Short mmCIF file of N, CA and C in Angstrom, two decimals:
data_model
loop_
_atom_site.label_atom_id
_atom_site.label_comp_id
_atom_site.label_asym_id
_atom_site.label_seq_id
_atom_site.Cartn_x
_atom_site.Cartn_y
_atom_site.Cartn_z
N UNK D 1 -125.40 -126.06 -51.18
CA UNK D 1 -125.05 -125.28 -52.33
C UNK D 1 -125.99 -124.07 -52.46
N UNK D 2 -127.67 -124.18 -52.17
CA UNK D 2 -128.46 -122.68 -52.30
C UNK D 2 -127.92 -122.09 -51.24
N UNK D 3 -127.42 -122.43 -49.93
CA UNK D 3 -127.02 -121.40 -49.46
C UNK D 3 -125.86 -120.53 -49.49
N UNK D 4 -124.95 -121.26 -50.32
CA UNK D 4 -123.51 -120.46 -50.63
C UNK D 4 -124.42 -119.53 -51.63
N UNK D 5 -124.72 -119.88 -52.42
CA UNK D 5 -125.37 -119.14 -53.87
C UNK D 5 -125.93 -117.61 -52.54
N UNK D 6 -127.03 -118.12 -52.26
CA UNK D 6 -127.53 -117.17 -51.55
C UNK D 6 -127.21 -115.91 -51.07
N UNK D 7 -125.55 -116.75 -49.88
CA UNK D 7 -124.87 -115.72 -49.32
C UNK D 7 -123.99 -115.04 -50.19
N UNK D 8 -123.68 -115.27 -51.17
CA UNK D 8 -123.00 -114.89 -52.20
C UNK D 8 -123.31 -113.49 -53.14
N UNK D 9 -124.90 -113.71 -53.29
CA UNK D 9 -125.72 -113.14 -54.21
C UNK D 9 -126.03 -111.89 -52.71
N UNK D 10 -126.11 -111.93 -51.99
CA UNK D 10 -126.37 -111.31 -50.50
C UNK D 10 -124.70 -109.99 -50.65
N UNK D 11 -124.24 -110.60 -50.22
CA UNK D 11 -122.48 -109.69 -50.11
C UNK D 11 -122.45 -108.92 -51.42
N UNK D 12 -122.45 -109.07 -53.02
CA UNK D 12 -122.21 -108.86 -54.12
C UNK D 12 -123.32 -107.64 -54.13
N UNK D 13 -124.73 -107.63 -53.70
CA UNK D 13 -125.54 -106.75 -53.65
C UNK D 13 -125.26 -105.78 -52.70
N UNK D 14 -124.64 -106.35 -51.71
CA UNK D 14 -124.45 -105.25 -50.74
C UNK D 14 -122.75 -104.55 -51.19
N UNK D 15 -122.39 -104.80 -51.48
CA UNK D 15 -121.07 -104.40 -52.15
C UNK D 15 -121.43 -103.53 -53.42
N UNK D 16 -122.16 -103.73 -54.04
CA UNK D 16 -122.56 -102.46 -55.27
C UNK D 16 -123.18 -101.50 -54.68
N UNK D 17 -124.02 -102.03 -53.51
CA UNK D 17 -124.90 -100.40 -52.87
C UNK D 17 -123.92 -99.95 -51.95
N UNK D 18 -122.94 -100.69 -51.64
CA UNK D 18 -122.18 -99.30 -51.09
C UNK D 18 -121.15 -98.50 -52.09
N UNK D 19 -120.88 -99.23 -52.89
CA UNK D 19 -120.25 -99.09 -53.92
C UNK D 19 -121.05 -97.28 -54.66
N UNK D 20 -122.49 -97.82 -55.14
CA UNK D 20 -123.00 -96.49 -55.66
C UNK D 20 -123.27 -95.55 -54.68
N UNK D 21 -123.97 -95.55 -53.50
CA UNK D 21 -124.19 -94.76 -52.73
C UNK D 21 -122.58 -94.19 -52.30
N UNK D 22 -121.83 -94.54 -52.07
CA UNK D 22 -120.49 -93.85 -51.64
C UNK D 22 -119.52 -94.59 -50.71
N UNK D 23 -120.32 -95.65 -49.71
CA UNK D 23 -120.04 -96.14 -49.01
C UNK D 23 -119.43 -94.97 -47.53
N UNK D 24 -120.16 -94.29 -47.68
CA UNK D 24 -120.32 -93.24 -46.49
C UNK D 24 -118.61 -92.54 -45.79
N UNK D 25 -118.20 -92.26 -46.74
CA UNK D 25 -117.00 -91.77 -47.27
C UNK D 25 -117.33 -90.08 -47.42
N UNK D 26 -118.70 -89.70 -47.41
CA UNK D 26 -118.94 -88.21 -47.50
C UNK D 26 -118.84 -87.66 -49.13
N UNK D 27 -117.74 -88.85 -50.20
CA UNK D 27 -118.09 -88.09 -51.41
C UNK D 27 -119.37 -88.01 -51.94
N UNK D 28 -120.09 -89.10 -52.18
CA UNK D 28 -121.22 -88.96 -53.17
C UNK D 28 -121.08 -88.60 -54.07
N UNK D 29 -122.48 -88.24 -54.79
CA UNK D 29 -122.57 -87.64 -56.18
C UNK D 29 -122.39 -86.36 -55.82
N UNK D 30 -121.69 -85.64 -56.92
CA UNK D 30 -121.18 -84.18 -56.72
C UNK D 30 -122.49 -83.81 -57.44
N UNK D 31 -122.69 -82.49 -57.22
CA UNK D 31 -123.68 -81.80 -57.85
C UNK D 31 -123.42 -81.72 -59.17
N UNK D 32 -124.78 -81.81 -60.11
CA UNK D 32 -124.55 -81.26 -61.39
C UNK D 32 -124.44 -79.78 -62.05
N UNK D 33 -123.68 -79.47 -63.01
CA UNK D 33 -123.75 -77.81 -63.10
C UNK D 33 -124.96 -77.65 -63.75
N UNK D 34 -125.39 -76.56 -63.63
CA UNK D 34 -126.79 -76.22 -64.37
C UNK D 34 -126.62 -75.88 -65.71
N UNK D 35 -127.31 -76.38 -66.46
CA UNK D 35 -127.46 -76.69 -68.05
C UNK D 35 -127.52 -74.91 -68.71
N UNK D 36 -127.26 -74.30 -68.50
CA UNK D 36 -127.32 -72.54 -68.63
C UNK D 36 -125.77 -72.36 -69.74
N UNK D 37 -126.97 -71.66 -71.09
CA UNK D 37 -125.94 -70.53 -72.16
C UNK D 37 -125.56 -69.80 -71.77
N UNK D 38 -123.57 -69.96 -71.40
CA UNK D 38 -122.59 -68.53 -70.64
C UNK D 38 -122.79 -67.74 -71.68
N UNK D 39 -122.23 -67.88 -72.86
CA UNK D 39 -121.93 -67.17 -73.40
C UNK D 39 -121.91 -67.73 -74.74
N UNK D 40 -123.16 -67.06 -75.61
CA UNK D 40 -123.88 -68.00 -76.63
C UNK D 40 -123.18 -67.20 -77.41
N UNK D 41 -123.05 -65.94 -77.90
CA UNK D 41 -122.52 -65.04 -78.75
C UNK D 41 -121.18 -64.79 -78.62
N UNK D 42 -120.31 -64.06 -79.51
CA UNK D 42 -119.03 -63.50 -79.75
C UNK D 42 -119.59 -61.77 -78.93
N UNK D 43 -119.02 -61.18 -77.90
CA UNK D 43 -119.42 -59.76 -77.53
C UNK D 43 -118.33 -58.59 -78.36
N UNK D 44 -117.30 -59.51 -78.89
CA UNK D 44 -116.01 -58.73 -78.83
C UNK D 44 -115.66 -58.19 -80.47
N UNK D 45 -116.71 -59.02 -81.32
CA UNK D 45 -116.85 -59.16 -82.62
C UNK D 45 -118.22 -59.50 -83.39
N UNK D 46 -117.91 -59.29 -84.75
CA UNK D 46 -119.19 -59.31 -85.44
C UNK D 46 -119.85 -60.73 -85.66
N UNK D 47 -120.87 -61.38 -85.68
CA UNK D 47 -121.16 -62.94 -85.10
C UNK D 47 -120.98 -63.29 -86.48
N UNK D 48 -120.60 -64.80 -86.55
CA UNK D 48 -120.34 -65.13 -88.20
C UNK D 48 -121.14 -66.44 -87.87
N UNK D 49 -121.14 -67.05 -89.42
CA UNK D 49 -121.99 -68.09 -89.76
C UNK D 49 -121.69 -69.28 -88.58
N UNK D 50 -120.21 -69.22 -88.12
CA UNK D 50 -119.77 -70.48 -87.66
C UNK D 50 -120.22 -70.32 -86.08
N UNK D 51 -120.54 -69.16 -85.60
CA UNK D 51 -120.94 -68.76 -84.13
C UNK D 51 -122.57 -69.12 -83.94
N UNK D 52 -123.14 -68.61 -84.68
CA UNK D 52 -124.94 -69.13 -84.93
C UNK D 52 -124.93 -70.84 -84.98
N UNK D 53 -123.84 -71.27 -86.14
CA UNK D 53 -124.54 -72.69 -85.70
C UNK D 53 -123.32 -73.45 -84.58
N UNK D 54 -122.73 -73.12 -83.75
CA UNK D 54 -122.37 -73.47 -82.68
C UNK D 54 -123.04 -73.31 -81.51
N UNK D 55 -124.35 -72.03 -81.52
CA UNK D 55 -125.01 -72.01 -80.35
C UNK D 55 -125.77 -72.98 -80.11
N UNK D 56 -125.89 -74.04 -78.65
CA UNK D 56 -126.38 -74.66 -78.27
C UNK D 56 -127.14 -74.45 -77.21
N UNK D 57 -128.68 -74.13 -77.36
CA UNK D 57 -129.40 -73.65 -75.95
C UNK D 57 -130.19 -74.79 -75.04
N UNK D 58 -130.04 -74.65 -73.89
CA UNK D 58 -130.55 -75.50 -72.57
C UNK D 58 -131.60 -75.86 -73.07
N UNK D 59 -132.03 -76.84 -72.49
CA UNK D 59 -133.22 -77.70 -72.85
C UNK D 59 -134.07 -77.35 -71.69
N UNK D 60 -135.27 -77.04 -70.99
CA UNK D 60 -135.90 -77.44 -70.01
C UNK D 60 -137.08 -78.30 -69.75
N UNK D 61 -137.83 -78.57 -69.38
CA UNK D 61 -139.54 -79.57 -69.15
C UNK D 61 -139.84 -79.40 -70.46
N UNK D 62 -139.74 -77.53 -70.53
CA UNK D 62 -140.98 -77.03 -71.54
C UNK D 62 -140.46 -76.70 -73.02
N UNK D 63 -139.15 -76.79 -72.93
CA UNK D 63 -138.30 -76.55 -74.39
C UNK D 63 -137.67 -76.03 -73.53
N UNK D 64 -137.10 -74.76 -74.54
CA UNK D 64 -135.69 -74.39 -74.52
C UNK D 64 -135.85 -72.91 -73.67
N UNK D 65 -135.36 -72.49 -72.65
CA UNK D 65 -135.46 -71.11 -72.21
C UNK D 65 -135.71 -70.11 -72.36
N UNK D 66 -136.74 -69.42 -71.82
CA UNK D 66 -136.93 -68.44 -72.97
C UNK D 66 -136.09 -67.12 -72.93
N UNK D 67 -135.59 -67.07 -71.97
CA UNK D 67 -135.06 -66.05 -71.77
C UNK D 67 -133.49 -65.93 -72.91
N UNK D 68 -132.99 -67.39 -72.69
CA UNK D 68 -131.80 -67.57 -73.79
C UNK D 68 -132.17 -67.73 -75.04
N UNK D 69 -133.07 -67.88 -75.40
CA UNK D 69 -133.65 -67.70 -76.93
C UNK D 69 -134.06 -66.32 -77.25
N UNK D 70 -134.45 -65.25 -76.32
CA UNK D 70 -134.65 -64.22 -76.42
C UNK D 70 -133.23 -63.12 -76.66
N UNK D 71 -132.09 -63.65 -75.40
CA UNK D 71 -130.85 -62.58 -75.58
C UNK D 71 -130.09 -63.68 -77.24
N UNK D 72 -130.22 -64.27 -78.25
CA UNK D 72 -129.67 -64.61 -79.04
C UNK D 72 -130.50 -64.44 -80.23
N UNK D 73 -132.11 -64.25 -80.14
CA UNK D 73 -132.63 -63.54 -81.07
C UNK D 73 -131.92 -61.83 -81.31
N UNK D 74 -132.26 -61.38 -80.01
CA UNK D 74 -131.75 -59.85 -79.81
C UNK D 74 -130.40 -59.68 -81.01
N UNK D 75 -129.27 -60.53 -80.30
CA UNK D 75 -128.61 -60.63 -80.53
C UNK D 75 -127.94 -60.06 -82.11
N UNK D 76 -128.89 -61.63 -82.36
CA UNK D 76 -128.66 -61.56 -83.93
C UNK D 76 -129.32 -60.69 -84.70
N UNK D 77 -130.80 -60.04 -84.22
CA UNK D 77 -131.22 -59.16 -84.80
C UNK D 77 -131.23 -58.04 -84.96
N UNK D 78 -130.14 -57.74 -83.68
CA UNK D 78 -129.11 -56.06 -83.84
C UNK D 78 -127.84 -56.12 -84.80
N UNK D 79 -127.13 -57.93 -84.71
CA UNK D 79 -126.10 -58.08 -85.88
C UNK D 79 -126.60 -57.26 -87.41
N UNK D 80 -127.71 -58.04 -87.30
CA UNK D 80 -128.59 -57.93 -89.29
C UNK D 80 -128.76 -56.48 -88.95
N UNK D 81 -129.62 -55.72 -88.65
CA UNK D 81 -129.87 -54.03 -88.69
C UNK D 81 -128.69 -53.19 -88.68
N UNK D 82 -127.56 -53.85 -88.09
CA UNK D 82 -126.41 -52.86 -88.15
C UNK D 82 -125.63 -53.44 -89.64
N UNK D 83 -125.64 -54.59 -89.88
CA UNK D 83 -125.37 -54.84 -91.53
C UNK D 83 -126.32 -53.99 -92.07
N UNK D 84 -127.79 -54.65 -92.14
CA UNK D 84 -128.42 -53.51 -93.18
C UNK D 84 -127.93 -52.08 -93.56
N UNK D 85 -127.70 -51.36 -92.42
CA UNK D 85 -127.48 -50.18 -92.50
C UNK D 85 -126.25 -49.72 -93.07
N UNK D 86 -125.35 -50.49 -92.82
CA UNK D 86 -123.88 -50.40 -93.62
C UNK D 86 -123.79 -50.87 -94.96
N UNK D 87 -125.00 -51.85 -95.22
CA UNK D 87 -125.25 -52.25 -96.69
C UNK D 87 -125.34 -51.29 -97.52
N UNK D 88 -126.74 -50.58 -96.64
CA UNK D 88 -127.50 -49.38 -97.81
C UNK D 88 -126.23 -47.81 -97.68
N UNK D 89 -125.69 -47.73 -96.67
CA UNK D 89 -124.22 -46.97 -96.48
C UNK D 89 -124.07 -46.86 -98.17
N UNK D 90 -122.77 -48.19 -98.33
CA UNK D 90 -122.28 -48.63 -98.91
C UNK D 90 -123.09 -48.53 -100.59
N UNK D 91 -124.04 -48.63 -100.64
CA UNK D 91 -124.48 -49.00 -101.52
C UNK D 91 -125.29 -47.21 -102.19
N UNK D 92 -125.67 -46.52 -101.15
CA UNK D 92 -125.84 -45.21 -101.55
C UNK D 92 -124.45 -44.86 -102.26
N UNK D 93 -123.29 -44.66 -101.66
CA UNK D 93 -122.09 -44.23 -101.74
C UNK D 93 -121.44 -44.48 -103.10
N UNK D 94 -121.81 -45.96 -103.48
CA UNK D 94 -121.80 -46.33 -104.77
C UNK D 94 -122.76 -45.88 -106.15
N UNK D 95 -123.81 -45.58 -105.53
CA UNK D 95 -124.83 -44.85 -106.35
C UNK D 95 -124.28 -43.46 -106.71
N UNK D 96 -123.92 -42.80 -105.99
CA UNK D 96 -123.11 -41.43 -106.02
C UNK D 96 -122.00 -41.29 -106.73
N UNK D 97 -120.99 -42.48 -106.66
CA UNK D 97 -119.45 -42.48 -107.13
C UNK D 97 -120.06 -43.00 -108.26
N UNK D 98 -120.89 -43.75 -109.27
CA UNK D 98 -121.49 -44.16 -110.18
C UNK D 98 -122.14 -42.87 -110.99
N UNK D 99 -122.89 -42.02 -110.55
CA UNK D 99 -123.33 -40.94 -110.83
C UNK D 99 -122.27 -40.00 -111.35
N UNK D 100 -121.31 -39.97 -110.35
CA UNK D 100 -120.53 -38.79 -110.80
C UNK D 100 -119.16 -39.14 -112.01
N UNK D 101 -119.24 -40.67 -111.95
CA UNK D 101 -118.50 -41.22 -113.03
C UNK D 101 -119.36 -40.87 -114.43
N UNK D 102 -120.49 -41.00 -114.42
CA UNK D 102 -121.66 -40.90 -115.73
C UNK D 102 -120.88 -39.32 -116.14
N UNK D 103 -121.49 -38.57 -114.99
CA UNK D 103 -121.13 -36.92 -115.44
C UNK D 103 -122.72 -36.62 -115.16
N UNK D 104 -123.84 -36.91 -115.26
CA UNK D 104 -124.78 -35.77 -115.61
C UNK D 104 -124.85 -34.70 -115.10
N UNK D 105 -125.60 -33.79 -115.68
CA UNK D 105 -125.88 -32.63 -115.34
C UNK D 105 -126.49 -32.55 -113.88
N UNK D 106 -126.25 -32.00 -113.08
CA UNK D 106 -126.82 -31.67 -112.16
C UNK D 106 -127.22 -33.04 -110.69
N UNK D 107 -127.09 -34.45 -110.84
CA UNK D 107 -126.93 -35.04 -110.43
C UNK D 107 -126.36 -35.12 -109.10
N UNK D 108 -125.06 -34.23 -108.62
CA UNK D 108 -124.66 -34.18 -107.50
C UNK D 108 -123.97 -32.64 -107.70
N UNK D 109 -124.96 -32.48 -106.45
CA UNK D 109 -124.08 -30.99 -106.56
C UNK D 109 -122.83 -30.30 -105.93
N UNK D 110 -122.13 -29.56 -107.07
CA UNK D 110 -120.86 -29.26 -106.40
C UNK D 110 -119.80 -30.64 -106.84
N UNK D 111 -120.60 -31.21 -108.02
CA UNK D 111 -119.24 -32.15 -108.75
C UNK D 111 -118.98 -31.63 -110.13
N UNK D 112 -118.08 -32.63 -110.65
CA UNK D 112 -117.81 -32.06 -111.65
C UNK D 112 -118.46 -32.05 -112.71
N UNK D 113 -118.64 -31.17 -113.31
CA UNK D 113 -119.37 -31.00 -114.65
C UNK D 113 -119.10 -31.67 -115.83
N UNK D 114 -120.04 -31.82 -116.10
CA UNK D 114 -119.14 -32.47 -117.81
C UNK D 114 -119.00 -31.77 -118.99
N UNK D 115 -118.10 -32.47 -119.46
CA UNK D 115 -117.45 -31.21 -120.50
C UNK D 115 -117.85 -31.65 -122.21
N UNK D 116 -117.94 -30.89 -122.97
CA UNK D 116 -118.76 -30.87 -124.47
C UNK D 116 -117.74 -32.04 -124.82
N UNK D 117 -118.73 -33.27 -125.19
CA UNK D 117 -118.82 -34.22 -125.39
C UNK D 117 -118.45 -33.96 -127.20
N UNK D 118 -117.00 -34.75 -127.45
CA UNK D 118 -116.26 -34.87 -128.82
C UNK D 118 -117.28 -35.50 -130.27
N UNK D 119 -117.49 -34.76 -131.33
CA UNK D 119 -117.88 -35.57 -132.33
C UNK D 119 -117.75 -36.67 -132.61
N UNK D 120 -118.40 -37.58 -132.41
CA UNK D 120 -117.85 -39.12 -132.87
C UNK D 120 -117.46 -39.49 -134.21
N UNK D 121 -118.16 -38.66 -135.25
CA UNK D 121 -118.00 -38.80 -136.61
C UNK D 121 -116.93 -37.55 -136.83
N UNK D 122 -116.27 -36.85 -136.29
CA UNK D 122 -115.22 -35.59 -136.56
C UNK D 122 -113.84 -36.37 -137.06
N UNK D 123 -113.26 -37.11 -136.08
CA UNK D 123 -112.24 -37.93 -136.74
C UNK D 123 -111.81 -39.32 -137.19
N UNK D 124 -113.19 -39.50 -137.19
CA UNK D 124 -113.06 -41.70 -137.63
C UNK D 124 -112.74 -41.37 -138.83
N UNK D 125 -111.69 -42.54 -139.66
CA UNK D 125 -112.27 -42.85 -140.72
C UNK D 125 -112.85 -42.95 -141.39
N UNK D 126 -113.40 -43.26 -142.93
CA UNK D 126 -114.56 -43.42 -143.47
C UNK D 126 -114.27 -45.01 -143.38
N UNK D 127 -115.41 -45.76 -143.50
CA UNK D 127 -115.46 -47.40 -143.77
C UNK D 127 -114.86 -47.34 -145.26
N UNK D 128 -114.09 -48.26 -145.49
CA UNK D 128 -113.91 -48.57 -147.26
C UNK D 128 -115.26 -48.74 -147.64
N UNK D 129 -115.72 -48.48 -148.88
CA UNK D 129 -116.77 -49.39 -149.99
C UNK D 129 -115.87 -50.38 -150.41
N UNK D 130 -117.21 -51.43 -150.98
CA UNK D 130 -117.51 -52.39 -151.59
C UNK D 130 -116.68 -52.38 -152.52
N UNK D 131 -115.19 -53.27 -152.68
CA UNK D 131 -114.66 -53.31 -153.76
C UNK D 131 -113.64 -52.69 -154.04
N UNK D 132 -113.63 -51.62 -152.68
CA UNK D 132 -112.03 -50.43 -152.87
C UNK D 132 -111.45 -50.92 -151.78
N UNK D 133 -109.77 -50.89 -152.47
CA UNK D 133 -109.07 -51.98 -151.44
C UNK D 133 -108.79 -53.45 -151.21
N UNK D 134 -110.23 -54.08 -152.10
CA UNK D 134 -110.25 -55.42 -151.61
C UNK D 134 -109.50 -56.21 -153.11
N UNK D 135 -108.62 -56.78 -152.56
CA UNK D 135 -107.81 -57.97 -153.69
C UNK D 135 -108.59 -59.18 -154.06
N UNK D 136 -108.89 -59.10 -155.24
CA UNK D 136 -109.64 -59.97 -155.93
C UNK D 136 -108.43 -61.27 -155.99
N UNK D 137 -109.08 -62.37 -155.60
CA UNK D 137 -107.49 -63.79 -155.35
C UNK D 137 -108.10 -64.58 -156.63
#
């Protein structure tokens, strides 16, 4: 009986190592692809919240690559400066169209002027007094 066991335990071992090694069939293990960010960013459009946290960068020994942490800093930090700049755009432009809604004097030049501002007290009403008008119940 130890020797059936034996030869048994013998064949079963040798049957998994040819099994993992390939059994000399020429496939083997195929190569692995290299762990490398194709294409961490959107090139074609402006990067949005959902593109930043989808980037996933390679791992190596030492962390994470530096070179791919560098083109996705870049990245994002030409996204933000070209917002900034369209912010403050935007936001001058509004300062101006705000200005020239006010009217002041001299504020933008070559707009329109403002024109003599109406008596406020010329055609109101007077308020009633105390007692004129009012129905005693």
């Amino acid at each position: 009986m130890f020797w059936f066991l034996l030869i048994a335990m013998v064949v079963v071992v040798a049957a998994v190592t040819l099994v993992v090694v390939g059994g000399g069939d020429g496939g083997g293990l195929r190569d692995s692809e290299p762990d490398r960010l194709y294409d961490p960013l959107p090139e074609d459009r402006p990067v949005a919240r959902a593109d930043v946290d989808a980037v996933r960068l390679a791992v190596t020994v030492r962390g994470y690559r530096m070179n791919d942490v560098d083109d996705v800093l870049d990245r994002l930090g030409a996204e933000l400066a070209e917002r900034d700049a369209r912010i403050a755009e935007l936001e001058a432009a509004l300062a101006g169209a705000h200005a020239a809604a006010i009217g002041g004097p001299g504020l933008i030049e070559g707009g329109p002027q403002p024109s003599a501002a109406p008596d406020p007290s010329a055609g109101a009403p007077e308020p009633p007094r105390r007692g004129e008008g009012e129905e005693r119940a």
